[in-house]
Amino acid sequence: MNSAFHPLGEFIRGAIVLNPETFRAIESLPNADQIAFSVLLLAGLSQAIGQSIILFINRVKPLRFLLTLLIAAILFVFSYGFWVMSVWLVDRIVFGHTVSYSTISHALGLAAAPQILSFLIALPYFGVPIQVVLSLWSLLAFVRGFAAVTDVDAWQAFWCGILGWFVLQVMQRTIGRPIAALGQWLKVSTAGTNLVTDLPGLERLLETGLSESRLPSERNSQ
């Protein structure tokens, strides 16, 4: 995998099977940023598709539906940018390493490859377990890849990922709140309706939709 012309699929497969050579190979490519971005975008789009039942229930129109999926995928990529920053800070402050920001972004980007299967979270009953498995899978991919391209050992890579994720959660709930609000506004604006996402609200929307669908048939029967 030393050529810049290897298909994106090879990098995705290599990251999914936790092949350290895949993570080493991307560091030698001039288009490494584009590859990492593409993997993240596909993962974000897959996750958005897995959660698209919410858009169906909210009766989002087809074109707005597709645009909302794209916005959700872009926001997913953006959130990973903050995780990269968090891991970079932890790696420097806690472990005293000098790993470059780009190296971390490539490792985390490729490590998102298992998330391309996130569309499976739409499966009833299995959605949450699948989401947990995919998250752990991505963490293992990052640990494997980060250790492969740096002098960081596996345990340090693991804690970089975990502590970086924790820092990310703190940032999202403090200084990141305006950004989160902006992201929600973008999704709502693109969908063209005030999206209901809580379970009771979704149940009410479903009941309303079923009631409305029965009314024409009841009128016809009369």
PDB file of C-alpha atoms in Angstrom:
ATOM      1  CA  MET A   1       0.000   0.000   0.000  1.00  0.00           C
ATOM      2  CA  ASN A   2       2.750   2.422  -0.856  1.00  0.00           C
ATOM      3  CA  SER A   3       0.979   4.012  -3.805  1.00  0.00           C
ATOM      4  CA  ALA A   4      -1.151   7.107  -3.677  1.00  0.00           C
ATOM      5  CA  PHE A   5      -3.565   5.428  -6.093  1.00  0.00           C
ATOM      6  CA  HIS A   6      -4.794   2.606  -3.873  1.00  0.00           C
ATOM      7  CA  PRO A   7      -8.593   2.512  -3.736  1.00  0.00           C
ATOM      8  CA  LEU A   8     -10.201   4.004  -0.649  1.00  0.00           C
ATOM      9  CA  GLY A   9     -11.763   0.608  -0.016  1.00  0.00           C
ATOM     10  CA  GLU A  10      -8.347  -0.909   0.724  1.00  0.00           C
ATOM     11  CA  PHE A  11      -7.741   1.587   3.499  1.00  0.00           C
ATOM     12  CA  ILE A  12     -11.214   1.006   4.891  1.00  0.00           C
ATOM     13  CA  ARG A  13     -10.773  -2.777   4.895  1.00  0.00           C
ATOM     14  CA  GLY A  14      -7.311  -2.495   6.409  1.00  0.00           C
ATOM     15  CA  ALA A  15      -8.549  -0.284   9.234  1.00  0.00           C
ATOM     16  CA  ILE A  16     -11.548  -2.529   9.909  1.00  0.00           C
ATOM     17  CA  VAL A  17      -9.311  -5.603  10.325  1.00  0.00           C
ATOM     18  CA  LEU A  18      -6.913  -3.527  12.496  1.00  0.00           C
ATOM     19  CA  ASN A  19      -4.000  -3.899  10.080  1.00  0.00           C
ATOM     20  CA  PRO A  20      -1.161  -1.649  11.361  1.00  0.00           C
ATOM     21  CA  GLU A  21       0.361  -1.452   7.858  1.00  0.00           C
ATOM     22  CA  THR A  22      -2.710   0.463   6.707  1.00  0.00           C
ATOM     23  CA  PHE A  23      -2.047   3.198   9.250  1.00  0.00           C
ATOM     24  CA  ARG A  24       1.646   3.297   8.348  1.00  0.00           C
ATOM     25  CA  ALA A  25       0.831   3.494   4.641  1.00  0.00           C
ATOM     26  CA  ILE A  26      -1.405   6.538   4.900  1.00  0.00           C
ATOM     27  CA  GLU A  27       1.385   8.567   6.513  1.00  0.00           C
ATOM     28  CA  SER A  28       3.475   8.303   3.332  1.00  0.00           C
ATOM     29  CA  LEU A  29       0.744   9.529   1.006  1.00  0.00           C
ATOM     30  CA  PRO A  30       0.301  13.112  -0.206  1.00  0.00           C
ATOM     31  CA  ASN A  31      -3.488  12.765  -0.060  1.00  0.00           C
ATOM     32  CA  ALA A  32      -3.623  11.367   3.487  1.00  0.00           C
ATOM     33  CA  ASP A  33      -5.924  14.181   4.654  1.00  0.00           C
ATOM     34  CA  GLN A  34      -8.408  13.453   1.870  1.00  0.00           C
ATOM     35  CA  ILE A  35      -8.425   9.729   2.680  1.00  0.00           C
ATOM     36  CA  ALA A  36      -9.062  10.327   6.388  1.00  0.00           C
ATOM     37  CA  PHE A  37     -11.767  12.887   5.547  1.00  0.00           C
ATOM     38  CA  SER A  38     -13.460  10.462   3.122  1.00  0.00           C
ATOM     39  CA  VAL A  39     -13.566   7.679   5.717  1.00  0.00           C
ATOM     40  CA  LEU A  40     -15.041  10.067   8.283  1.00  0.00           C
ATOM     41  CA  LEU A  41     -17.626  11.388   5.835  1.00  0.00           C
ATOM     42  CA  LEU A  42     -18.743   7.862   4.912  1.00  0.00           C
ATOM     43  CA  ALA A  43     -18.949   6.936   8.588  1.00  0.00           C
ATOM     44  CA  GLY A  44     -20.971  10.050   9.361  1.00  0.00           C
ATOM     45  CA  LEU A  45     -23.315   9.420   6.435  1.00  0.00           C
ATOM     46  CA  SER A  46     -23.826   5.815   7.523  1.00  0.00           C
ATOM     47  CA  GLN A  47     -24.627   6.918  11.070  1.00  0.00           C
ATOM     48  CA  ALA A  48     -27.075   9.510   9.731  1.00  0.00           C
ATOM     49  CA  ILE A  49     -28.793   6.819   7.639  1.00  0.00           C
ATOM     50  CA  GLY A  50     -29.030   4.597  10.709  1.00  0.00           C
ATOM     51  CA  GLN A  51     -30.801   7.394  12.577  1.00  0.00           C
ATOM     52  CA  SER A  52     -32.918   8.506   9.614  1.00  0.00           C
ATOM     53  CA  ILE A  53     -36.054   6.908  11.052  1.00  0.00           C
ATOM     54  CA  ILE A  54     -36.371  10.152  13.027  1.00  0.00           C
ATOM     55  CA  LEU A  55     -36.559  12.103   9.759  1.00  0.00           C
ATOM     56  CA  PHE A  56     -39.208   9.708   8.433  1.00  0.00           C
ATOM     57  CA  ILE A  57     -41.347  10.099  11.534  1.00  0.00           C
ATOM     58  CA  ASN A  58     -40.965  13.884  11.357  1.00  0.00           C
ATOM     59  CA  ARG A  59     -42.143  13.707   7.712  1.00  0.00           C
ATOM     60  CA  VAL A  60     -39.157  15.523   6.273  1.00  0.00           C
ATOM     61  CA  LYS A  61     -39.543  16.044   2.524  1.00  0.00           C
ATOM     62  CA  PRO A  62     -37.272  13.944   0.216  1.00  0.00           C
ATOM     63  CA  LEU A  63     -34.845  16.666  -0.892  1.00  0.00           C
ATOM     64  CA  ARG A  64     -34.564  18.097   2.614  1.00  0.00           C
ATOM     65  CA  PHE A  65     -34.180  14.523   3.875  1.00  0.00           C
ATOM     66  CA  LEU A  66     -31.076  13.990   1.720  1.00  0.00           C
ATOM     67  CA  LEU A  67     -29.634  17.392   2.590  1.00  0.00           C
ATOM     68  CA  THR A  68     -30.167  16.728   6.302  1.00  0.00           C
ATOM     69  CA  LEU A  69     -28.258  13.445   5.990  1.00  0.00           C
ATOM     70  CA  LEU A  70     -25.375  15.304   4.343  1.00  0.00           C
ATOM     71  CA  ILE A  71     -25.361  17.998   7.044  1.00  0.00           C
ATOM     72  CA  ALA A  72     -25.336  15.299   9.742  1.00  0.00           C
ATOM     73  CA  ALA A  73     -22.365  13.606   8.045  1.00  0.00           C
ATOM     74  CA  ILE A  74     -20.422  16.887   7.875  1.00  0.00           C
ATOM     75  CA  LEU A  75     -21.162  17.602  11.557  1.00  0.00           C
ATOM     76  CA  PHE A  76     -19.862  14.104  12.374  1.00  0.00           C
ATOM     77  CA  VAL A  77     -16.574  14.935  10.623  1.00  0.00           C
ATOM     78  CA  PHE A  78     -16.425  18.257  12.472  1.00  0.00           C
ATOM     79  CA  SER A  79     -16.891  16.526  15.841  1.00  0.00           C
ATOM     80  CA  TYR A  80     -13.955  14.232  15.068  1.00  0.00           C
ATOM     81  CA  GLY A  81     -11.827  17.340  14.557  1.00  0.00           C
ATOM     82  CA  PHE A  82     -12.438  18.232  18.187  1.00  0.00           C
ATOM     83  CA  TRP A  83     -11.574  14.689  19.271  1.00  0.00           C
ATOM     84  CA  VAL A  84      -8.281  14.979  17.379  1.00  0.00           C
ATOM     85  CA  MET A  85      -7.546  18.190  19.265  1.00  0.00           C
ATOM     86  CA  SER A  86      -8.413  16.524  22.584  1.00  0.00           C
ATOM     87  CA  VAL A  87      -6.145  13.532  21.910  1.00  0.00           C
ATOM     88  CA  TRP A  88      -3.329  15.852  20.824  1.00  0.00           C
ATOM     89  CA  LEU A  89      -3.622  17.816  24.085  1.00  0.00           C
ATOM     90  CA  VAL A  90      -3.699  14.659  26.230  1.00  0.00           C
ATOM     91  CA  ASP A  91      -0.737  13.167  24.382  1.00  0.00           C
ATOM     92  CA  ARG A  92       1.340  16.309  24.957  1.00  0.00           C
ATOM     93  CA  ILE A  93       0.276  17.248  28.474  1.00  0.00           C
ATOM     94  CA  VAL A  94      -0.114  13.812  30.087  1.00  0.00           C
ATOM     95  CA  PHE A  95       2.500  11.750  28.247  1.00  0.00           C
ATOM     96  CA  GLY A  96       4.850  14.471  27.027  1.00  0.00           C
ATOM     97  CA  HIS A  97       4.955  13.245  23.430  1.00  0.00           C
ATOM     98  CA  THR A  98       5.351  15.456  20.361  1.00  0.00           C
ATOM     99  CA  VAL A  99       3.183  13.561  17.878  1.00  0.00           C
ATOM    100  CA  SER A 100       1.994  15.860  15.102  1.00  0.00           C
ATOM    101  CA  TYR A 101      -1.637  16.906  14.817  1.00  0.00           C
ATOM    102  CA  SER A 102      -1.847  15.483  11.295  1.00  0.00           C
ATOM    103  CA  THR A 103      -0.630  12.042  12.417  1.00  0.00           C
ATOM    104  CA  ILE A 104      -3.343  11.916  15.068  1.00  0.00           C
ATOM    105  CA  SER A 105      -5.988  13.105  12.607  1.00  0.00           C
ATOM    106  CA  HIS A 106      -5.028  10.402  10.105  1.00  0.00           C
ATOM    107  CA  ALA A 107      -5.101   7.683  12.768  1.00  0.00           C
ATOM    108  CA  LEU A 108      -8.465   8.780  14.164  1.00  0.00           C
ATOM    109  CA  GLY A 109      -9.868   9.265  10.667  1.00  0.00           C
ATOM    110  CA  LEU A 110      -8.984   5.741   9.568  1.00  0.00           C
ATOM    111  CA  ALA A 111     -10.077   4.366  12.945  1.00  0.00           C
ATOM    112  CA  ALA A 112     -13.606   5.553  12.126  1.00  0.00           C
ATOM    113  CA  ALA A 113     -13.809   2.883   9.402  1.00  0.00           C
ATOM    114  CA  PRO A 114     -15.899   0.459  11.538  1.00  0.00           C
ATOM    115  CA  GLN A 115     -18.439   3.275  11.924  1.00  0.00           C
ATOM    116  CA  ILE A 116     -19.245   2.861   8.224  1.00  0.00           C
ATOM    117  CA  LEU A 117     -21.416  -0.018   9.433  1.00  0.00           C
ATOM    118  CA  SER A 118     -23.418   2.388  11.609  1.00  0.00           C
ATOM    119  CA  PHE A 119     -26.464   2.082   9.340  1.00  0.00           C
ATOM    120  CA  LEU A 120     -27.059  -1.198  11.221  1.00  0.00           C
ATOM    121  CA  ILE A 121     -28.067   0.747  14.355  1.00  0.00           C
ATOM    122  CA  ALA A 122     -31.484   1.085  12.722  1.00  0.00           C
ATOM    123  CA  LEU A 123     -32.137  -2.596  13.500  1.00  0.00           C
ATOM    124  CA  PRO A 124     -34.798  -2.966  16.202  1.00  0.00           C
ATOM    125  CA  TYR A 125     -33.505  -4.217  19.570  1.00  0.00           C
ATOM    126  CA  PHE A 126     -29.929  -4.546  18.273  1.00  0.00           C
ATOM    127  CA  GLY A 127     -29.256  -0.879  17.498  1.00  0.00           C
ATOM    128  CA  VAL A 128     -27.718   0.142  20.823  1.00  0.00           C
ATOM    129  CA  PRO A 129     -25.502  -2.981  21.218  1.00  0.00           C
ATOM    130  CA  ILE A 130     -24.273  -2.555  17.638  1.00  0.00           C
ATOM    131  CA  GLN A 131     -23.448   1.101  18.315  1.00  0.00           C
ATOM    132  CA  VAL A 132     -21.445   0.128  21.420  1.00  0.00           C
ATOM    133  CA  VAL A 133     -19.565  -2.587  19.523  1.00  0.00           C
ATOM    134  CA  LEU A 134     -18.712  -0.214  16.676  1.00  0.00           C
ATOM    135  CA  SER A 135     -17.466   2.445  19.117  1.00  0.00           C
ATOM    136  CA  LEU A 136     -15.196  -0.074  20.859  1.00  0.00           C
ATOM    137  CA  TRP A 137     -14.051  -1.370  17.470  1.00  0.00           C
ATOM    138  CA  SER A 138     -13.068   2.156  16.425  1.00  0.00           C
ATOM    139  CA  LEU A 139     -11.212   2.658  19.706  1.00  0.00           C
ATOM    140  CA  LEU A 140      -9.244  -0.557  19.126  1.00  0.00           C
ATOM    141  CA  ALA A 141      -8.478   0.545  15.573  1.00  0.00           C
ATOM    142  CA  PHE A 142      -7.142   3.853  16.872  1.00  0.00           C
ATOM    143  CA  VAL A 143      -5.006   2.165  19.533  1.00  0.00           C
ATOM    144  CA  ARG A 144      -3.593  -0.240  16.961  1.00  0.00           C
ATOM    145  CA  GLY A 145      -2.975   2.455  14.373  1.00  0.00           C
ATOM    146  CA  PHE A 146      -1.637   5.139  16.712  1.00  0.00           C
ATOM    147  CA  ALA A 147       0.850   2.719  18.242  1.00  0.00           C
ATOM    148  CA  ALA A 148       1.912   1.610  14.745  1.00  0.00           C
ATOM    149  CA  VAL A 149       2.822   5.073  13.455  1.00  0.00           C
ATOM    150  CA  THR A 150       4.385   6.499  16.644  1.00  0.00           C
ATOM    151  CA  ASP A 151       6.656   5.485  19.484  1.00  0.00           C
ATOM    152  CA  VAL A 152       3.623   5.396  21.792  1.00  0.00           C
ATOM    153  CA  ASP A 153       2.917   1.958  23.270  1.00  0.00           C
ATOM    154  CA  ALA A 154      -0.523   0.369  23.090  1.00  0.00           C
ATOM    155  CA  TRP A 155      -1.555   1.288  26.648  1.00  0.00           C
ATOM    156  CA  GLN A 156      -0.577   4.916  26.196  1.00  0.00           C
ATOM    157  CA  ALA A 157      -2.440   4.991  22.890  1.00  0.00           C
ATOM    158  CA  PHE A 158      -5.467   3.515  24.657  1.00  0.00           C
ATOM    159  CA  TRP A 159      -5.416   6.172  27.361  1.00  0.00           C
ATOM    160  CA  CYS A 160      -4.856   8.902  24.801  1.00  0.00           C
ATOM    161  CA  GLY A 161      -8.051   7.787  23.091  1.00  0.00           C
ATOM    162  CA  ILE A 162     -10.070   7.431  26.316  1.00  0.00           C
ATOM    163  CA  LEU A 163      -8.849  10.630  27.987  1.00  0.00           C
ATOM    164  CA  GLY A 164      -9.149  12.498  24.691  1.00  0.00           C
ATOM    165  CA  TRP A 165     -12.780  11.356  24.443  1.00  0.00           C
ATOM    166  CA  PHE A 166     -13.384  12.484  28.054  1.00  0.00           C
ATOM    167  CA  VAL A 167     -11.872  15.915  27.349  1.00  0.00           C
ATOM    168  CA  LEU A 168     -14.081  16.107  24.263  1.00  0.00           C
ATOM    169  CA  GLN A 169     -17.209  15.448  26.371  1.00  0.00           C
ATOM    170  CA  VAL A 170     -16.223  18.196  28.806  1.00  0.00           C
ATOM    171  CA  MET A 171     -15.568  20.626  25.948  1.00  0.00           C
ATOM    172  CA  GLN A 172     -18.908  19.825  24.318  1.00  0.00           C
ATOM    173  CA  ARG A 173     -20.754  20.549  27.562  1.00  0.00           C
ATOM    174  CA  THR A 174     -18.912  23.807  28.250  1.00  0.00           C
ATOM    175  CA  ILE A 175     -17.234  25.915  25.584  1.00  0.00           C
ATOM    176  CA  GLY A 176     -18.656  23.722  22.823  1.00  0.00           C
ATOM    177  CA  ARG A 177     -22.323  24.421  23.626  1.00  0.00           C
ATOM    178  CA  PRO A 178     -22.681  27.297  21.132  1.00  0.00           C
ATOM    179  CA  ILE A 179     -21.175  25.075  18.424  1.00  0.00           C
ATOM    180  CA  ALA A 180     -23.544  22.222  19.323  1.00  0.00           C
ATOM    181  CA  ALA A 181     -26.467  24.652  19.200  1.00  0.00           C
ATOM    182  CA  LEU A 182     -25.325  25.864  15.779  1.00  0.00           C
ATOM    183  CA  GLY A 183     -25.150  22.267  14.540  1.00  0.00           C
ATOM    184  CA  GLN A 184     -28.675  21.572  15.783  1.00  0.00           C
ATOM    185  CA  TRP A 185     -29.919  24.768  14.139  1.00  0.00           C
ATOM    186  CA  LEU A 186     -28.353  23.714  10.840  1.00  0.00           C
ATOM    187  CA  LYS A 187     -30.097  20.330  10.956  1.00  0.00           C
ATOM    188  CA  VAL A 188     -33.452  21.844  11.864  1.00  0.00           C
ATOM    189  CA  SER A 189     -33.134  24.532   9.192  1.00  0.00           C
ATOM    190  CA  THR A 190     -32.184  21.985   6.551  1.00  0.00           C
ATOM    191  CA  ALA A 191     -35.005  19.623   7.544  1.00  0.00           C
ATOM    192  CA  GLY A 192     -37.478  22.497   7.338  1.00  0.00           C
ATOM    193  CA  THR A 193     -39.248  21.474  10.539  1.00  0.00           C
ATOM    194  CA  ASN A 194     -38.608  21.480  14.271  1.00  0.00           C
ATOM    195  CA  LEU A 195     -37.314  17.914  14.599  1.00  0.00           C
ATOM    196  CA  VAL A 196     -38.818  15.869  17.405  1.00  0.00           C
ATOM    197  CA  THR A 197     -36.175  13.454  18.705  1.00  0.00           C
ATOM    198  CA  ASP A 198     -37.376  12.347  22.158  1.00  0.00           C
ATOM    199  CA  LEU A 199     -39.172   8.990  22.411  1.00  0.00           C
ATOM    200  CA  PRO A 200     -42.516  10.291  23.781  1.00  0.00           C
ATOM    201  CA  GLY A 201     -42.625  12.954  21.070  1.00  0.00           C
ATOM    202  CA  LEU A 202     -41.857  10.425  18.325  1.00  0.00           C
ATOM    203  CA  GLU A 203     -44.588   8.132  19.638  1.00  0.00           C
ATOM    204  CA  ARG A 204     -47.098  11.000  19.508  1.00  0.00           C
ATOM    205  CA  LEU A 205     -46.071  11.801  15.915  1.00  0.00           C
ATOM    206  CA  LEU A 206     -46.550   8.155  14.935  1.00  0.00           C
ATOM    207  CA  GLU A 207     -49.979   8.027  16.566  1.00  0.00           C
ATOM    208  CA  THR A 208     -50.971  11.251  14.787  1.00  0.00           C
ATOM    209  CA  GLY A 209     -49.786   9.886  11.444  1.00  0.00           C
ATOM    210  CA  LEU A 210     -51.685   6.631  11.910  1.00  0.00           C
ATOM    211  CA  SER A 211     -54.833   8.510  12.892  1.00  0.00           C
ATOM    212  CA  GLU A 212     -54.621  10.750   9.826  1.00  0.00           C
ATOM    213  CA  SER A 213     -54.062   7.755   7.536  1.00  0.00           C
ATOM    214  CA  ARG A 214     -57.191   6.056   8.917  1.00  0.00           C
ATOM    215  CA  LEU A 215     -59.464   9.075   8.427  1.00  0.00           C
ATOM    216  CA  PRO A 216     -59.708   8.924   4.580  1.00  0.00           C
ATOM    217  CA  SER A 217     -60.463   5.189   4.640  1.00  0.00           C
ATOM    218  CA  GLU A 218     -63.095   5.706   7.341  1.00  0.00           C
ATOM    219  CA  ARG A 219     -64.719   8.451   5.276  1.00  0.00           C
ATOM    220  CA  ASN A 220     -64.728   6.218   2.191  1.00  0.00           C
ATOM    221  CA  SER A 221     -66.337   3.379   4.118  1.00  0.00           C
ATOM    222  CA  GLN A 222     -69.140   5.705   5.118  1.00  0.00           C
TER     223      GLN A 222
END
